[in-house]
Structures are given as structure tokens and as C-alpha cells.
Short mmCIF file of C-alpha atoms and ligand atoms in Angstrom, two decimals:
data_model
loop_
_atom_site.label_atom_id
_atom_site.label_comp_id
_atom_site.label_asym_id
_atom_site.label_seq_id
_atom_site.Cartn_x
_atom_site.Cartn_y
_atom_site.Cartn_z
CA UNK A 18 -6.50 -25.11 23.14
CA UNK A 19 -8.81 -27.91 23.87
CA UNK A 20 -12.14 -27.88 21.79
CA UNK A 21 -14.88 -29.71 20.38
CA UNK A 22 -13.54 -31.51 17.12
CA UNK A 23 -16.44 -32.90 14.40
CA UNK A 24 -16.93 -36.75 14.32
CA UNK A 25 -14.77 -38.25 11.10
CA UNK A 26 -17.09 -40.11 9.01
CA UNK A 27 -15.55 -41.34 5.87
CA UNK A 28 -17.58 -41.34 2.56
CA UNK A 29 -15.54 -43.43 0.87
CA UNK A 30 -17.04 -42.23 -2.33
CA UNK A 31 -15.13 -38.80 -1.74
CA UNK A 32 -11.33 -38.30 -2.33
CA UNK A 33 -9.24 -39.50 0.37
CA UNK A 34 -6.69 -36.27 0.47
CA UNK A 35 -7.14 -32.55 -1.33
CA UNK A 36 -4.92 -29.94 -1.81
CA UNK A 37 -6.17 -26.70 -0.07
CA UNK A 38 -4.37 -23.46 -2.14
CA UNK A 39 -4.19 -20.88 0.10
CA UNK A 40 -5.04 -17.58 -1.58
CA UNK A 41 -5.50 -14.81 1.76
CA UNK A 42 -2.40 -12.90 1.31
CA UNK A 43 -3.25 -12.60 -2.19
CA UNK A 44 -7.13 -12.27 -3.02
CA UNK A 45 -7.82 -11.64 0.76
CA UNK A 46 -5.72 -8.77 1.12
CA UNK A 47 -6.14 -7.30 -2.17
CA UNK A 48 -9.99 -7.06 -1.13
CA UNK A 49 -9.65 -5.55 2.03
CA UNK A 50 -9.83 -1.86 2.69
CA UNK A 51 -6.84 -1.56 5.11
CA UNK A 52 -2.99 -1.36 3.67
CA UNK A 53 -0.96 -3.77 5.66
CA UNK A 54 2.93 -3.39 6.13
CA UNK A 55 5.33 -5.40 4.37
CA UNK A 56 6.75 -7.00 7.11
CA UNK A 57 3.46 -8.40 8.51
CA UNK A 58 2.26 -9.69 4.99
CA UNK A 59 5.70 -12.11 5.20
CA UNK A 60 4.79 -13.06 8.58
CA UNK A 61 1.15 -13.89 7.55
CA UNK A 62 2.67 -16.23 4.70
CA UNK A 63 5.28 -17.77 7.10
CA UNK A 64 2.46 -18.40 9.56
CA UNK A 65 0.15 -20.05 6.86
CA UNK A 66 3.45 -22.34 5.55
CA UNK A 67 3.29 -23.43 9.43
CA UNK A 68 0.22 -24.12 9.82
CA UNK A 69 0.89 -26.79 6.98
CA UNK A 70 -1.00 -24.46 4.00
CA UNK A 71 1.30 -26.79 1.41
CA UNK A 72 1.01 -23.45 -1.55
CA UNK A 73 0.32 -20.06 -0.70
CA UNK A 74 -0.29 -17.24 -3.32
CA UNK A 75 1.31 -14.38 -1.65
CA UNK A 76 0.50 -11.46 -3.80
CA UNK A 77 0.44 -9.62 -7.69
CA UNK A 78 2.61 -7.96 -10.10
CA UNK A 79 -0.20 -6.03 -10.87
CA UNK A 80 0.49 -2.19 -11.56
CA UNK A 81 0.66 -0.48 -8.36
CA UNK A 82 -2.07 2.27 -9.01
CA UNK A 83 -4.59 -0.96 -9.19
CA UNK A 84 -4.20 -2.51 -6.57
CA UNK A 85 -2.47 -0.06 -3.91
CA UNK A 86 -3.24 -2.89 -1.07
CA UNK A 87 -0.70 -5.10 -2.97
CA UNK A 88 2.30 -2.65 -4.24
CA UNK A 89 5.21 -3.99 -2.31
CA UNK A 90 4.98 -7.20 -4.17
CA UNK A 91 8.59 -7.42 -5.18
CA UNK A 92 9.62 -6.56 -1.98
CA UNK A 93 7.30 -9.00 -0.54
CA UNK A 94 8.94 -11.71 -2.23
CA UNK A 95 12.15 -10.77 -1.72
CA UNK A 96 11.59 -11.43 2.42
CA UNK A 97 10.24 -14.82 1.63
CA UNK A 98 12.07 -17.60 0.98
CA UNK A 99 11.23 -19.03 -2.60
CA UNK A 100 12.34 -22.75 -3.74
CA UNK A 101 11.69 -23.75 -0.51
CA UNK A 102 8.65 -27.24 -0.50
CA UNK A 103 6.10 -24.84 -0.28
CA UNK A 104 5.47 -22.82 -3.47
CA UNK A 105 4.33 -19.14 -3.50
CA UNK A 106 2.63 -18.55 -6.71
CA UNK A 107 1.69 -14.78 -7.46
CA UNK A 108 -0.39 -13.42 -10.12
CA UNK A 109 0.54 -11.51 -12.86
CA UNK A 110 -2.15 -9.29 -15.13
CA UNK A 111 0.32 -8.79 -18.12
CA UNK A 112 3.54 -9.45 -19.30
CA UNK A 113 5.12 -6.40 -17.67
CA UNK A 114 4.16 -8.23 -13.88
CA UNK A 115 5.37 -11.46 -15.69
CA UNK A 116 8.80 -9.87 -16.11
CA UNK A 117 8.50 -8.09 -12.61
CA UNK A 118 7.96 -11.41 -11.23
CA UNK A 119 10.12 -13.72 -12.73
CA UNK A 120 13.55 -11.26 -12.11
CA UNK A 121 12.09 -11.16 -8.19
CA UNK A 122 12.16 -15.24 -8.49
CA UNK A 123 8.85 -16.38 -8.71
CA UNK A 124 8.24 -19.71 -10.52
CA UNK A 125 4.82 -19.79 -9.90
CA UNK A 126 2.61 -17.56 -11.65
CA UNK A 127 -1.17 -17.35 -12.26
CA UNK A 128 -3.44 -15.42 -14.61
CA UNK A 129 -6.82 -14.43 -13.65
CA UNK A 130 -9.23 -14.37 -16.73
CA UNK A 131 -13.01 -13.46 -17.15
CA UNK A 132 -15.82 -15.91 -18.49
CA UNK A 133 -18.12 -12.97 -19.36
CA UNK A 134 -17.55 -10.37 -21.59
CA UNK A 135 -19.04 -7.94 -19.25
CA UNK A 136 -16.37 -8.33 -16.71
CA UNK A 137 -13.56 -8.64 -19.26
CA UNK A 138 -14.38 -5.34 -19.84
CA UNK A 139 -14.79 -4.32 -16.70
CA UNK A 140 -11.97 -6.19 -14.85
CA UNK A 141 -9.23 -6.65 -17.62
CA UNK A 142 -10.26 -3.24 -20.21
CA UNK A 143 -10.53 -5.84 -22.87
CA UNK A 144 -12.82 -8.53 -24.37
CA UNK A 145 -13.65 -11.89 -23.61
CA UNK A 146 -12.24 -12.96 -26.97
CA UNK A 147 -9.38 -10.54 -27.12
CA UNK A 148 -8.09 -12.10 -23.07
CA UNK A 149 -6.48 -15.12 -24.81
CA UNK A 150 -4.20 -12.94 -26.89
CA UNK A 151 -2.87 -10.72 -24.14
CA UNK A 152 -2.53 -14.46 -21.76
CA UNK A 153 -0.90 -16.03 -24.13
CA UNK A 154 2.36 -14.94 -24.37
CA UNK A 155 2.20 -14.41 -20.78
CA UNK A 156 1.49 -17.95 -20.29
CA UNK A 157 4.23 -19.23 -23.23
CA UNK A 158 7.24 -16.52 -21.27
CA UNK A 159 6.33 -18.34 -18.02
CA UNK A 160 6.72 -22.12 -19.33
CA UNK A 161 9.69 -20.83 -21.37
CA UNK A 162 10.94 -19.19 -17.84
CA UNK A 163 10.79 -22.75 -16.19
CA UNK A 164 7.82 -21.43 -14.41
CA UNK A 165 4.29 -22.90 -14.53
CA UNK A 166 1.08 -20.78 -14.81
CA UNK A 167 -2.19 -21.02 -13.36
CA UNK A 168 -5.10 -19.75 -15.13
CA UNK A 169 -7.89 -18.04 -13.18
CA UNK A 170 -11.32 -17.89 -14.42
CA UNK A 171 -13.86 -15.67 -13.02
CA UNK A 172 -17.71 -15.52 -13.31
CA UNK A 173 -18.02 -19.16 -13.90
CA UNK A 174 -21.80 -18.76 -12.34
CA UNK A 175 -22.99 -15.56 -12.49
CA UNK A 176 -21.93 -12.46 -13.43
CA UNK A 177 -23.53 -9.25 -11.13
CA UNK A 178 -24.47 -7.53 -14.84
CA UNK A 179 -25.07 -10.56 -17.45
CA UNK A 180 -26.70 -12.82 -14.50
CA UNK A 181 -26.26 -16.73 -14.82
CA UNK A 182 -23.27 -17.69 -17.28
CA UNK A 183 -24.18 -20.67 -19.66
CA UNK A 184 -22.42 -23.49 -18.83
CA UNK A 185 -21.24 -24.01 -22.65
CA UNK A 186 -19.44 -20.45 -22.81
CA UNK A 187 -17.60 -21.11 -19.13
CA UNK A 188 -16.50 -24.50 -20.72
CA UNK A 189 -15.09 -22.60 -23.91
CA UNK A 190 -13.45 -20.26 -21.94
CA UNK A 191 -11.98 -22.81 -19.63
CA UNK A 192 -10.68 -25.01 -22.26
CA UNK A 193 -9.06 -21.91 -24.45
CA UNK A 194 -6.43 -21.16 -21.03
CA UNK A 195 -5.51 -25.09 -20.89
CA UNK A 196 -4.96 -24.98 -24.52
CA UNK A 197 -2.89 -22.18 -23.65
CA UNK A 198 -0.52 -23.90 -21.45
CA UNK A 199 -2.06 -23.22 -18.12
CA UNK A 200 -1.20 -25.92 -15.11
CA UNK A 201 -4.39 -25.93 -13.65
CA UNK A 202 -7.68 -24.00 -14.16
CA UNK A 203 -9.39 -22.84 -11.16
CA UNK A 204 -12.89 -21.89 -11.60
CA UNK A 205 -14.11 -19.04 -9.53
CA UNK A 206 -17.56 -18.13 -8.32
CA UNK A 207 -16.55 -14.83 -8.20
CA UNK A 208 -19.99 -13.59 -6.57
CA UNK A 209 -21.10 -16.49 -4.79
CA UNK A 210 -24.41 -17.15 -6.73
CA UNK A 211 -23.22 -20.97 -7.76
CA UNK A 212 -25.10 -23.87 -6.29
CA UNK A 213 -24.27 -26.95 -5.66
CA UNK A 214 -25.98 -29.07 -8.94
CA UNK A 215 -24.97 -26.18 -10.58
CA UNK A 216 -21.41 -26.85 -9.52
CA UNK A 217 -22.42 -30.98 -10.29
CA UNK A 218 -23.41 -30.00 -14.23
CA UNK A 219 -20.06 -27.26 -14.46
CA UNK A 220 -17.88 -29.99 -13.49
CA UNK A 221 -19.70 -32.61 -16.00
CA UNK A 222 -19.24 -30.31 -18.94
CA UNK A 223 -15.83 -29.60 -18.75
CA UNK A 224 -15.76 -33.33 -17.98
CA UNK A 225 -17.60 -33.75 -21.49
CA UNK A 226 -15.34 -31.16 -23.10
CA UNK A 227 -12.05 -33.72 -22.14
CA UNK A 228 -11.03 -31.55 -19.40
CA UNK A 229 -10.86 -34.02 -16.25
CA UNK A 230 -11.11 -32.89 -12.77
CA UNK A 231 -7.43 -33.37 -11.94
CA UNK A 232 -7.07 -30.48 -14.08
CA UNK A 233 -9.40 -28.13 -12.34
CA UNK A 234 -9.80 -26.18 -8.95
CA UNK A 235 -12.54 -24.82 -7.55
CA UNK A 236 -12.50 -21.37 -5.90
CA UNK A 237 -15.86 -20.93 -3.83
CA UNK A 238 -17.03 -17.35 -2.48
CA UNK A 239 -19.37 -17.45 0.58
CA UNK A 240 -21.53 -14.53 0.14
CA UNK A 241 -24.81 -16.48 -0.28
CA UNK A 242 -23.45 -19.33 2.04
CA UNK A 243 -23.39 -21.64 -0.65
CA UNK A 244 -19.36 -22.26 -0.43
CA UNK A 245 -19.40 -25.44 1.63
CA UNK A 246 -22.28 -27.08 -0.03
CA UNK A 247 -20.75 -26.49 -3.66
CA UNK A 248 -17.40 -27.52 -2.15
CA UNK A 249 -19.28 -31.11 -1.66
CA UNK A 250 -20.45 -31.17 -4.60
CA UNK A 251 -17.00 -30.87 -6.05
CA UNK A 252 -15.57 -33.36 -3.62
CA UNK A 253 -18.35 -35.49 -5.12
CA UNK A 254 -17.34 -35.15 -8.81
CA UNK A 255 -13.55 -35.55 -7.85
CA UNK A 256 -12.10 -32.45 -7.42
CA UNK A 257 -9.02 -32.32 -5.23
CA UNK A 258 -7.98 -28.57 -5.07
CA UNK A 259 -9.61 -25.77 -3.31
CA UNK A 260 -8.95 -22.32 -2.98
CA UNK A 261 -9.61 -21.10 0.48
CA UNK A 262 -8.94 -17.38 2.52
CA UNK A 263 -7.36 -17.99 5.90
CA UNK A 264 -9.94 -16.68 8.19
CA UNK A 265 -12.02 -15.37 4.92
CA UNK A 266 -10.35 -12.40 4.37
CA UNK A 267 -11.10 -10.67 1.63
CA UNK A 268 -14.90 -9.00 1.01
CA UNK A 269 -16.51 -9.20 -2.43
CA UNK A 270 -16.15 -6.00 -4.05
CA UNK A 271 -18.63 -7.04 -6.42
CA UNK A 272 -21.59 -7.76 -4.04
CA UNK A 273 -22.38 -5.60 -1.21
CA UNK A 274 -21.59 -8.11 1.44
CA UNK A 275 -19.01 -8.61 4.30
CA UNK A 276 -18.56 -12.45 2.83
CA UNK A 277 -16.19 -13.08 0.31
CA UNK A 278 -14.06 -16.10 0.34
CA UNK A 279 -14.63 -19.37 1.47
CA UNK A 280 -11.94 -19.23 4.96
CA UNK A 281 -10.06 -21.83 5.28
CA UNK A 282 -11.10 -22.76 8.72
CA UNK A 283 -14.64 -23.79 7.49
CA UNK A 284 -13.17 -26.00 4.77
CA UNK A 285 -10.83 -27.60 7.24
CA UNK A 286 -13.68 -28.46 9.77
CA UNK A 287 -15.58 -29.79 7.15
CA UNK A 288 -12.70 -31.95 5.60
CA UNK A 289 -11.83 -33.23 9.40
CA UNK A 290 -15.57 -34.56 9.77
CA UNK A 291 -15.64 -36.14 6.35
CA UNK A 292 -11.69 -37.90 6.89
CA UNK A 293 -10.19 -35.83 4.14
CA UNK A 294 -6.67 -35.54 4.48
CA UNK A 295 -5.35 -31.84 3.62
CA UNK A 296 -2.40 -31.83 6.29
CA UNK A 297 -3.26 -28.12 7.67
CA UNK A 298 -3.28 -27.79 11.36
CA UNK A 299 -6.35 -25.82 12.49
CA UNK A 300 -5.80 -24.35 15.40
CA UNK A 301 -2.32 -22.51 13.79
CA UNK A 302 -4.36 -21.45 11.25
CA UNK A 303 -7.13 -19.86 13.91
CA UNK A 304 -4.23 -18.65 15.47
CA UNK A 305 -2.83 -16.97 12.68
CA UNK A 306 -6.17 -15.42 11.28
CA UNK A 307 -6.97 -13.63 15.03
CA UNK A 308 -3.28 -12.76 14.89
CA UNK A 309 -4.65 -11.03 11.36
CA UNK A 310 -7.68 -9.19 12.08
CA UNK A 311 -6.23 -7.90 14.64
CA UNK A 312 -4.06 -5.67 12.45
CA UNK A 313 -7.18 -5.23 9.72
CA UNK A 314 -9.14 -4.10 12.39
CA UNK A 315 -12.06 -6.54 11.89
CA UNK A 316 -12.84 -9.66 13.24
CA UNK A 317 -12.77 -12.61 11.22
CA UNK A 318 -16.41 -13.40 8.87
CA UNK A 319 -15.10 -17.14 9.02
CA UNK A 320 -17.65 -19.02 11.20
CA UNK A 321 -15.29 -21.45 12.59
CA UNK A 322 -12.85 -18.75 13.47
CA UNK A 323 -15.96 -17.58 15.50
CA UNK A 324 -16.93 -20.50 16.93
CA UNK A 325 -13.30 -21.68 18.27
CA UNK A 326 -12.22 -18.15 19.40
CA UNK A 327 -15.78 -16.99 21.48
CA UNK A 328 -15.45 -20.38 23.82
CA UNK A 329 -18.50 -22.37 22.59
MG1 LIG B 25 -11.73 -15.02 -4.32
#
């Protein structure tokens, strides 16, 4: 494939290298309509692995009745090869998908908890106070395990019923999962209303609070087309982990738009142009989302994906 690449211009005020965590078989799938088989799901994560995606979260141990897009996770796993340099987190809601992870292997677990009370109600049946209790063993069985646990929190800017989040009660809520244990925090955007000073003053509380950058992701939705320009933002306070959706799979269930996650494809071009090393080979990764919507049945939202696949 030869194509037009972006001039690298190094800010050397940026990071020189970031960690992009792949989350499309995971988060994208789960949040698209179609069910896709077994087989192809591995494929899709052995793709991603080489196109040089250096983690992939590859599905969750949630009950099946939930999620029905994501019920062969045990038998997902069991076709992939776990150990291996590349780790293949999953997430588990409870400790019942704890335990149904952990005896199919995993040592990489994550958690996904709410910053808004609204959408601990709505997303985990529970309350934002009463999430840290049912985490927390969850969290403590997974160190004990020899497995490390990433903590998920959603609604860090807005929430689609409370509307904007303080900053203060994102910051408590952040802080309560690392005090839990939790490897890393990644704070999502989960409907894409965050911009990017807003992303600036996030990172400079939790900065405030003790909680420094190398402890936090950020996990960018698109809807709005804010993702890149809060992704700066982070680059510019220090961040160095990223979720990202090969080919940005996955639609936000929680705004009526085809835009969910931030694809990977966009966040690669724009790491390439600024000389940020993240080791992922673009055109495998174009490759491998085409190779994808093709058996969704949509093409890809991704604009890069676009761009490099319509001959511009
Ligand atoms: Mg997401």
C-alpha cells in the first residue's frame, strides 16, 4: 500500500512513546448490534497482536444474558494464547466473572465502575457508594490470584441524565478504586461530551489529589469529535496510555450516534505526525479493521480507515 503519511514534527514537550490499549474486541464488540463467531473474534485479537497492539482486552465474564454479543468469553480465551508478551486483559462485573476468568487463565482483569450515581444505577443496579464494596473483593481475589486489575471509570464528563460531573466527585471516585488495589485507572468519557481544558483541569485534580498521570489512562469517545483534541490535551499533561477501538468499533449506546470510540487508526496518524512512538503498524491495523466490517456489515466510522481505504 503506498500512501500519503503526515509530516513528524516532534513537540518535545509531549511524551516521547505511549502505550495504546486496545479495547475493540472488548468494548467495540460488546456495542455492536451484530453477534460475531468465536472463531473470528480470536482472529480479530491475533490480527491486532500483529499489527503490534502491545495489550488487547479481548472480552467479559459478564453474565451471558447481558451482554449476548460477548457470551463465548471462556471459550474465547481458551483459543488464544495467554502468557504470551502481549497481555489480554478481560473484564469482569462481579466476583462470579472473576472466578470464571481466572480458572479460564486470565491474569489480567479490569473492573468498569460509574462516577455518577445515576449510571451506577443504571449500569451496575447499585449505588455510587455501594460500587466499592461489590469491587473490592473483586479487586483483593485478583491481586491474591497473581493477577492485576484495572479499574474502569465511566462518566468522568458528563453523564446523559445528571449532565456535567464535578470534577471533585470524579476525583473521589477515582482515588477510592486505586485505594482499592487497582493497576491503573482509566478514565472514560463515556458519552463524548469532555473537552479538551476540561480534560487539562481532570488531569490537574487527580494530579492535586496525589494521583500522578503514570497512574491513569484516558479512554476518549468520538461522538462529538472531541477524542483527538482531548487526547492532546492528555499528551500535554503526561499521560501515556490510551484506550483506542481498532477501526472505532463499537457505537455509543448511550447517545444516539454512529461514533463511539476513539479508532485506533486516528490516534495512530496523529501520534505518527507528532513522533510518538506506540510501535503499532498502521496499515495491519487498516487491514484488519476492513477485514472486520466486513463481517459486521458496516463500514468502518474511523476517518482514517476512510481516508486510506477510498484512495485519497
Ligand atoms: Mg468505550
Amino acid at each position: 500500500m503506498s500512501r500519503l503519511l503526515p509530516m513528524r514534527v516532534r513537540d518535545a514537550s509531549l511524551p516521547e512513546r505511549v502505550t495504546i490499549y486496545e479495547v475493540g474486541p472488548r468494548d467495540g464488540l460488546q456495542n455492536e448490534g451484530a453477534l460475531v463467531p468465536t472463531p473470528v473474534k480470536a482472529e480479530f485479537v491475533e490480527r491486532l497482536v500483529a499489527a503490534g497492539l502491545p495489550i488487547v482486552e479481548v472480552t467479559s465474564f459478564v453474565h451471558p444474558r447481558w451482554v449476548p454479543q460477548l457470551a463465548d468469553a471462556a471459550d474465547l480465551v481458551g483459543l488464544l494464547e495467554l502468557g504470551g508478551p502481549v497481555p489480554f486483559p478481560v473484564l469482569v462485573p462481579n466476583e462470579r466473572g472473576l472466578e470464571r476468568a481466572l480458572a479460564a487463565g486470565c491474569r489480567h482483569v479490569a473492573v468498569f465502575a460509574s462516577a455518577t450515581e445515576a449510571f451506577a444505577r443504571l449500569n451496575l443496579n447499585s449505588t455510587l457508594d455501594a460500587q466499592y464494596a461489590m469491587f473490592a473483593p473483586v479487586v483483593t481475589r485478583a491481586r491474591d490470584a497473581g493477577a492485576d486489575a484495572r479499574a474502569y471509570l465511566s462518566m468522568c464528563f458528563g453523564d446523559p441524565t445528571e449532565g456535567p460531573v464535578p470534577i471533585a466527585q470524579v476525583v473521589a471516585a477515582g482515588t477510592r478504586l486505586l485505594d482499592l488495589g487497582a493497576s491503573q485507572l482509566s478514565l472514560g468519557d463515556t458519552i463524548g461530551v469532555g473537552t479538551a481544558a476540561h480534560v487539562t483541569a481532570l488531569l490537574d485534580a487527580f494530579g492535586t489529589a496525589g494521583v500522578g498521570v503514570d497512574r491513569i489512562a484516558m479512554h476518549f469517545h468520538d461522538t462529538y469529535g472531541q477524542a483527538l483534541a482531548n487526547t492532546l490535551a492528555a499528551l500535554r499533561a503526561g499521560v501515556t496510555t490510551f484506550d483506542a477501538s481498532a477501526g472505532g468499533l463499537g457505537g455509543c449506546p448511550y447517545a444516539k450516534s454512529a461514533t463511539g470510540n476513539l479508532a485506533t487508526e486516528d490516534l495512530v496518524w496523529m501520534l505518527d505526525g507528532l513522533g510518538i512512538e506506540h510501535g503499532v503498524d498502521l496499515d495491519a491495523l487498516v487491514r484488519t479493521s476492513t477485514w472486520m466490517a466486513a463481517h459486521l456489515g458496516r463500514p468502518s466510522p474511523s476517518a482514517v480507515v476512510r481516508a486510506l481505504t477510498t484512495g485519497t
